[in-house]
Amino acid sequence: MKRSTKIIFFILELVSGVGIGILGTKLIIPNKPTLDLNLSIITAFLTVMLFALIGIGIPGFIHSRLIDRNKLFGLGIGKATLGLGIGLVLAGILSTLTYGFLPYAFSSFIIPVLVPILFGVIGFNKGIKTFANTV
C-alpha cells in the first residue's frame, strides 16, 4: 500500500473519530444536565472516548482489510483504547499546565478532545502493524 493511502486513512480515522465522538456525545448527553457538574464532565468525556473509538474503528476496519491484516483488528482496537486512556491523562496534564497562557478554546476543547483521539489513532495504526512479519 502506498504511503499516501496510509496518510489518507490516518486522517480519515482522526476526522471520523472526532466527528463521531462529538456527534455521539451530543446525541447521548442531555442539554439540561441532570447530574452534578463533575459527574456530567466525566460522563461527557467517557462518551466522547467511546464514540471516538467507534469512529476510529470504522475506517480502521477498512484499512486493516485493505492491507490484509484483519486478524490484527482486535489488537488495534485494544491499542487504540490504551492510546485513548494515555491521551486523556496527557490531555488533562496539558490542559492544566496551559490554562493560563493559551486561549480558552485550546485548553478547554482542542487539547482535551484532539490529543486523546490522536493517541487513539496512533495506537490503532501501531496495533494493526504489530507482528507484521509473522502474519
JSON list of C-alpha atoms in Angstrom, two decimals:
[
{"chain": "A", "resi": 1, "resn": "MET", "atom": "CA", "xyz": [0.00, 0.00, 0.00]},
{"chain": "A", "resi": 2, "resn": "LYS", "atom": "CA", "xyz": [1.29, 3.45, -0.89]},
{"chain": "A", "resi": 3, "resn": "ARG", "atom": "CA", "xyz": [2.35, 5.93, 1.72]},
{"chain": "A", "resi": 4, "resn": "SER", "atom": "CA", "xyz": [-0.26, 8.45, 0.54]},
{"chain": "A", "resi": 5, "resn": "THR", "atom": "CA", "xyz": [-3.04, 5.89, 1.11]},
{"chain": "A", "resi": 6, "resn": "LYS", "atom": "CA", "xyz": [-1.80, 5.29, 4.66]},
{"chain": "A", "resi": 7, "resn": "ILE", "atom": "CA", "xyz": [-1.79, 9.03, 5.34]},
{"chain": "A", "resi": 8, "resn": "ILE", "atom": "CA", "xyz": [-5.32, 9.34, 3.93]},
{"chain": "A", "resi": 9, "resn": "PHE", "atom": "CA", "xyz": [-6.56, 6.54, 6.22]},
{"chain": "A", "resi": 10, "resn": "PHE", "atom": "CA", "xyz": [-4.79, 8.13, 9.21]},
{"chain": "A", "resi": 11, "resn": "ILE", "atom": "CA", "xyz": [-6.53, 11.45, 8.54]},
{"chain": "A", "resi": 12, "resn": "LEU", "atom": "CA", "xyz": [-9.84, 9.68, 7.89]},
{"chain": "A", "resi": 13, "resn": "GLU", "atom": "CA", "xyz": [-9.59, 7.81, 11.21]},
{"chain": "A", "resi": 14, "resn": "LEU", "atom": "CA", "xyz": [-8.77, 11.05, 13.02]},
{"chain": "A", "resi": 15, "resn": "VAL", "atom": "CA", "xyz": [-11.62, 13.03, 11.44]},
{"chain": "A", "resi": 16, "resn": "SER", "atom": "CA", "xyz": [-14.19, 10.28, 11.90]},
{"chain": "A", "resi": 17, "resn": "GLY", "atom": "CA", "xyz": [-13.05, 9.75, 15.50]},
{"chain": "A", "resi": 18, "resn": "VAL", "atom": "CA", "xyz": [-13.56, 13.41, 16.31]},
{"chain": "A", "resi": 19, "resn": "GLY", "atom": "CA", "xyz": [-16.79, 13.72, 14.32]},
{"chain": "A", "resi": 20, "resn": "ILE", "atom": "CA", "xyz": [-18.48, 10.58, 15.59]},
{"chain": "A", "resi": 21, "resn": "GLY", "atom": "CA", "xyz": [-17.20, 11.27, 19.12]},
{"chain": "A", "resi": 22, "resn": "ILE", "atom": "CA", "xyz": [-18.74, 14.73, 19.25]},
{"chain": "A", "resi": 23, "resn": "LEU", "atom": "CA", "xyz": [-21.92, 13.72, 17.41]},
{"chain": "A", "resi": 24, "resn": "GLY", "atom": "CA", "xyz": [-22.47, 10.69, 19.66]},
{"chain": "A", "resi": 25, "resn": "THR", "atom": "CA", "xyz": [-21.96, 12.78, 22.77]},
{"chain": "A", "resi": 26, "resn": "LYS", "atom": "CA", "xyz": [-24.39, 15.39, 21.51]},
{"chain": "A", "resi": 27, "resn": "LEU", "atom": "CA", "xyz": [-27.00, 12.67, 20.93]},
{"chain": "A", "resi": 28, "resn": "ILE", "atom": "CA", "xyz": [-26.50, 10.85, 24.23]},
{"chain": "A", "resi": 29, "resn": "ILE", "atom": "CA", "xyz": [-25.87, 13.62, 26.77]},
{"chain": "A", "resi": 30, "resn": "PRO", "atom": "CA", "xyz": [-28.99, 15.74, 27.51]},
{"chain": "A", "resi": 31, "resn": "ASN", "atom": "CA", "xyz": [-28.89, 19.50, 27.04]},
{"chain": "A", "resi": 32, "resn": "LYS", "atom": "CA", "xyz": [-30.01, 20.16, 30.60]},
{"chain": "A", "resi": 33, "resn": "PRO", "atom": "CA", "xyz": [-27.57, 18.49, 32.99]},
{"chain": "A", "resi": 34, "resn": "THR", "atom": "CA", "xyz": [-29.35, 16.10, 35.32]},
{"chain": "A", "resi": 35, "resn": "LEU", "atom": "CA", "xyz": [-26.20, 15.19, 37.26]},
{"chain": "A", "resi": 36, "resn": "ASP", "atom": "CA", "xyz": [-23.81, 17.33, 39.24]},
{"chain": "A", "resi": 37, "resn": "LEU", "atom": "CA", "xyz": [-21.03, 19.11, 37.35]},
{"chain": "A", "resi": 38, "resn": "ASN", "atom": "CA", "xyz": [-18.18, 16.69, 38.00]},
{"chain": "A", "resi": 39, "resn": "LEU", "atom": "CA", "xyz": [-20.22, 13.64, 37.06]},
{"chain": "A", "resi": 40, "resn": "SER", "atom": "CA", "xyz": [-21.51, 15.38, 33.93]},
{"chain": "A", "resi": 41, "resn": "ILE", "atom": "CA", "xyz": [-17.95, 16.19, 32.80]},
{"chain": "A", "resi": 42, "resn": "ILE", "atom": "CA", "xyz": [-16.75, 12.63, 33.43]},
{"chain": "A", "resi": 43, "resn": "THR", "atom": "CA", "xyz": [-19.77, 11.18, 31.62]},
{"chain": "A", "resi": 44, "resn": "ALA", "atom": "CA", "xyz": [-19.23, 13.51, 28.66]},
{"chain": "A", "resi": 45, "resn": "PHE", "atom": "CA", "xyz": [-15.53, 12.58, 28.36]},
{"chain": "A", "resi": 46, "resn": "LEU", "atom": "CA", "xyz": [-16.24, 8.86, 28.60]},
{"chain": "A", "resi": 47, "resn": "THR", "atom": "CA", "xyz": [-18.98, 9.17, 25.98]},
{"chain": "A", "resi": 48, "resn": "VAL", "atom": "CA", "xyz": [-16.67, 11.10, 23.65]},
{"chain": "A", "resi": 49, "resn": "MET", "atom": "CA", "xyz": [-13.97, 8.45, 24.05]},
{"chain": "A", "resi": 50, "resn": "LEU", "atom": "CA", "xyz": [-16.40, 5.56, 23.47]},
{"chain": "A", "resi": 51, "resn": "PHE", "atom": "CA", "xyz": [-17.81, 7.08, 20.31]},
{"chain": "A", "resi": 52, "resn": "ALA", "atom": "CA", "xyz": [-14.34, 8.15, 19.18]},
{"chain": "A", "resi": 53, "resn": "LEU", "atom": "CA", "xyz": [-13.26, 4.52, 19.47]},
{"chain": "A", "resi": 54, "resn": "ILE", "atom": "CA", "xyz": [-16.16, 3.57, 17.22]},
{"chain": "A", "resi": 55, "resn": "GLY", "atom": "CA", "xyz": [-15.19, 6.39, 14.86]},
{"chain": "A", "resi": 56, "resn": "ILE", "atom": "CA", "xyz": [-11.60, 5.16, 14.72]},
{"chain": "A", "resi": 57, "resn": "GLY", "atom": "CA", "xyz": [-12.71, 1.57, 14.22]},
{"chain": "A", "resi": 58, "resn": "ILE", "atom": "CA", "xyz": [-14.95, 2.07, 11.17]},
{"chain": "A", "resi": 59, "resn": "PRO", "atom": "CA", "xyz": [-12.30, 3.37, 8.72]},
{"chain": "A", "resi": 60, "resn": "GLY", "atom": "CA", "xyz": [-9.71, 1.35, 10.63]},
{"chain": "A", "resi": 61, "resn": "PHE", "atom": "CA", "xyz": [-11.54, -1.86, 9.74]},
{"chain": "A", "resi": 62, "resn": "ILE", "atom": "CA", "xyz": [-11.49, -0.92, 6.06]},
{"chain": "A", "resi": 63, "resn": "HIS", "atom": "CA", "xyz": [-7.80, -0.04, 6.38]},
{"chain": "A", "resi": 64, "resn": "SER", "atom": "CA", "xyz": [-6.94, -3.35, 8.03]},
{"chain": "A", "resi": 65, "resn": "ARG", "atom": "CA", "xyz": [-8.87, -5.24, 5.33]},
{"chain": "A", "resi": 66, "resn": "LEU", "atom": "CA", "xyz": [-7.02, -3.42, 2.56]},
{"chain": "A", "resi": 67, "resn": "ILE", "atom": "CA", "xyz": [-3.60, -4.28, 3.96]},
{"chain": "A", "resi": 68, "resn": "ASP", "atom": "CA", "xyz": [-4.65, -7.90, 4.72]},
{"chain": "A", "resi": 69, "resn": "ARG", "atom": "CA", "xyz": [-4.24, -7.61, 8.48]},
{"chain": "A", "resi": 70, "resn": "ASN", "atom": "CA", "xyz": [-7.85, -8.05, 9.55]},
{"chain": "A", "resi": 71, "resn": "LYS", "atom": "CA", "xyz": [-6.74, -10.65, 12.11]},
{"chain": "A", "resi": 72, "resn": "LEU", "atom": "CA", "xyz": [-4.99, -7.84, 13.98]},
{"chain": "A", "resi": 73, "resn": "PHE", "atom": "CA", "xyz": [-8.06, -5.60, 14.09]},
{"chain": "A", "resi": 74, "resn": "GLY", "atom": "CA", "xyz": [-8.86, -6.56, 17.71]},
{"chain": "A", "resi": 75, "resn": "LEU", "atom": "CA", "xyz": [-5.29, -5.82, 18.77]},
{"chain": "A", "resi": 76, "resn": "GLY", "atom": "CA", "xyz": [-5.56, -2.46, 17.02]},
{"chain": "A", "resi": 77, "resn": "ILE", "atom": "CA", "xyz": [-8.77, -1.61, 18.87]},
{"chain": "A", "resi": 78, "resn": "GLY", "atom": "CA", "xyz": [-7.13, -2.64, 22.15]},
{"chain": "A", "resi": 79, "resn": "LYS", "atom": "CA", "xyz": [-4.14, -0.40, 21.49]},
{"chain": "A", "resi": 80, "resn": "ALA", "atom": "CA", "xyz": [-6.48, 2.41, 20.43]},
{"chain": "A", "resi": 81, "resn": "THR", "atom": "CA", "xyz": [-8.26, 2.09, 23.79]},
{"chain": "A", "resi": 82, "resn": "LEU", "atom": "CA", "xyz": [-4.91, 2.21, 25.57]},
{"chain": "A", "resi": 83, "resn": "GLY", "atom": "CA", "xyz": [-3.91, 5.23, 23.47]},
{"chain": "A", "resi": 84, "resn": "LEU", "atom": "CA", "xyz": [-7.19, 6.99, 24.32]},
{"chain": "A", "resi": 85, "resn": "GLY", "atom": "CA", "xyz": [-6.54, 6.43, 28.02]},
{"chain": "A", "resi": 86, "resn": "ILE", "atom": "CA", "xyz": [-2.95, 7.65, 27.86]},
{"chain": "A", "resi": 87, "resn": "GLY", "atom": "CA", "xyz": [-4.01, 10.60, 25.73]},
{"chain": "A", "resi": 88, "resn": "LEU", "atom": "CA", "xyz": [-6.76, 11.50, 28.18]},
{"chain": "A", "resi": 89, "resn": "VAL", "atom": "CA", "xyz": [-4.29, 11.61, 31.08]},
{"chain": "A", "resi": 90, "resn": "LEU", "atom": "CA", "xyz": [-1.82, 13.61, 28.99]},
{"chain": "A", "resi": 91, "resn": "ALA", "atom": "CA", "xyz": [-4.57, 15.99, 27.87]},
{"chain": "A", "resi": 92, "resn": "GLY", "atom": "CA", "xyz": [-5.56, 16.61, 31.47]},
{"chain": "A", "resi": 93, "resn": "ILE", "atom": "CA", "xyz": [-1.99, 17.44, 32.37]},
{"chain": "A", "resi": 94, "resn": "LEU", "atom": "CA", "xyz": [-1.54, 19.67, 29.30]},
{"chain": "A", "resi": 95, "resn": "SER", "atom": "CA", "xyz": [-4.83, 21.48, 29.91]},
{"chain": "A", "resi": 96, "resn": "THR", "atom": "CA", "xyz": [-3.85, 22.17, 33.50]},
{"chain": "A", "resi": 97, "resn": "LEU", "atom": "CA", "xyz": [-0.41, 23.46, 32.53]},
{"chain": "A", "resi": 98, "resn": "THR", "atom": "CA", "xyz": [-1.52, 25.59, 29.58]},
{"chain": "A", "resi": 99, "resn": "TYR", "atom": "CA", "xyz": [-4.71, 27.05, 31.06]},
{"chain": "A", "resi": 100, "resn": "GLY", "atom": "CA", "xyz": [-3.16, 30.39, 31.96]},
{"chain": "A", "resi": 101, "resn": "PHE", "atom": "CA", "xyz": [-1.39, 31.32, 28.75]},
{"chain": "A", "resi": 102, "resn": "LEU", "atom": "CA", "xyz": [-3.26, 29.64, 25.88]},
{"chain": "A", "resi": 103, "resn": "PRO", "atom": "CA", "xyz": [-6.64, 30.81, 24.58]},
{"chain": "A", "resi": 104, "resn": "TYR", "atom": "CA", "xyz": [-9.65, 29.22, 26.24]},
{"chain": "A", "resi": 105, "resn": "ALA", "atom": "CA", "xyz": [-10.60, 27.20, 23.13]},
{"chain": "A", "resi": 106, "resn": "PHE", "atom": "CA", "xyz": [-7.25, 25.39, 23.17]},
{"chain": "A", "resi": 107, "resn": "SER", "atom": "CA", "xyz": [-7.16, 24.47, 26.84]},
{"chain": "A", "resi": 108, "resn": "SER", "atom": "CA", "xyz": [-10.84, 23.56, 27.11]},
{"chain": "A", "resi": 109, "resn": "PHE", "atom": "CA", "xyz": [-11.68, 21.92, 23.77]},
{"chain": "A", "resi": 110, "resn": "ILE", "atom": "CA", "xyz": [-8.81, 21.26, 21.40]},
{"chain": "A", "resi": 111, "resn": "ILE", "atom": "CA", "xyz": [-6.36, 19.70, 23.86]},
{"chain": "A", "resi": 112, "resn": "PRO", "atom": "CA", "xyz": [-8.87, 17.55, 25.82]},
{"chain": "A", "resi": 113, "resn": "VAL", "atom": "CA", "xyz": [-10.61, 16.22, 22.71]},
{"chain": "A", "resi": 114, "resn": "LEU", "atom": "CA", "xyz": [-7.98, 16.05, 19.97]},
{"chain": "A", "resi": 115, "resn": "VAL", "atom": "CA", "xyz": [-4.99, 14.77, 21.97]},
{"chain": "A", "resi": 116, "resn": "PRO", "atom": "CA", "xyz": [-6.69, 11.56, 23.21]},
{"chain": "A", "resi": 117, "resn": "ILE", "atom": "CA", "xyz": [-8.19, 10.83, 19.79]},
{"chain": "A", "resi": 118, "resn": "LEU", "atom": "CA", "xyz": [-4.81, 11.43, 18.13]},
{"chain": "A", "resi": 119, "resn": "PHE", "atom": "CA", "xyz": [-3.21, 8.98, 20.56]},
{"chain": "A", "resi": 120, "resn": "GLY", "atom": "CA", "xyz": [-6.03, 6.51, 19.86]},
{"chain": "A", "resi": 121, "resn": "VAL", "atom": "CA", "xyz": [-5.44, 6.69, 16.10]},
{"chain": "A", "resi": 122, "resn": "ILE", "atom": "CA", "xyz": [-1.69, 6.25, 16.58]},
{"chain": "A", "resi": 123, "resn": "GLY", "atom": "CA", "xyz": [-2.34, 3.27, 18.87]},
{"chain": "A", "resi": 124, "resn": "PHE", "atom": "CA", "xyz": [-4.70, 1.66, 16.37]},
{"chain": "A", "resi": 125, "resn": "ASN", "atom": "CA", "xyz": [-2.24, 2.03, 13.50]},
{"chain": "A", "resi": 126, "resn": "LYS", "atom": "CA", "xyz": [0.59, 0.64, 15.63]},
{"chain": "A", "resi": 127, "resn": "GLY", "atom": "CA", "xyz": [-1.67, -2.25, 16.66]},
{"chain": "A", "resi": 128, "resn": "ILE", "atom": "CA", "xyz": [-2.51, -3.41, 13.14]},
{"chain": "A", "resi": 129, "resn": "LYS", "atom": "CA", "xyz": [1.14, -3.19, 12.14]},
{"chain": "A", "resi": 130, "resn": "THR", "atom": "CA", "xyz": [2.39, -5.25, 15.10]},
{"chain": "A", "resi": 131, "resn": "PHE", "atom": "CA", "xyz": [3.74, -8.67, 14.20]},
{"chain": "A", "resi": 132, "resn": "ALA", "atom": "CA", "xyz": [3.65, -7.73, 10.52]},
{"chain": "A", "resi": 133, "resn": "ASN", "atom": "CA", "xyz": [6.34, -10.24, 9.61]},
{"chain": "A", "resi": 134, "resn": "THR", "atom": "CA", "xyz": [4.65, -13.17, 11.35]},
{"chain": "A", "resi": 135, "resn": "VAL", "atom": "CA", "xyz": [1.18, -12.81, 9.87]}
]
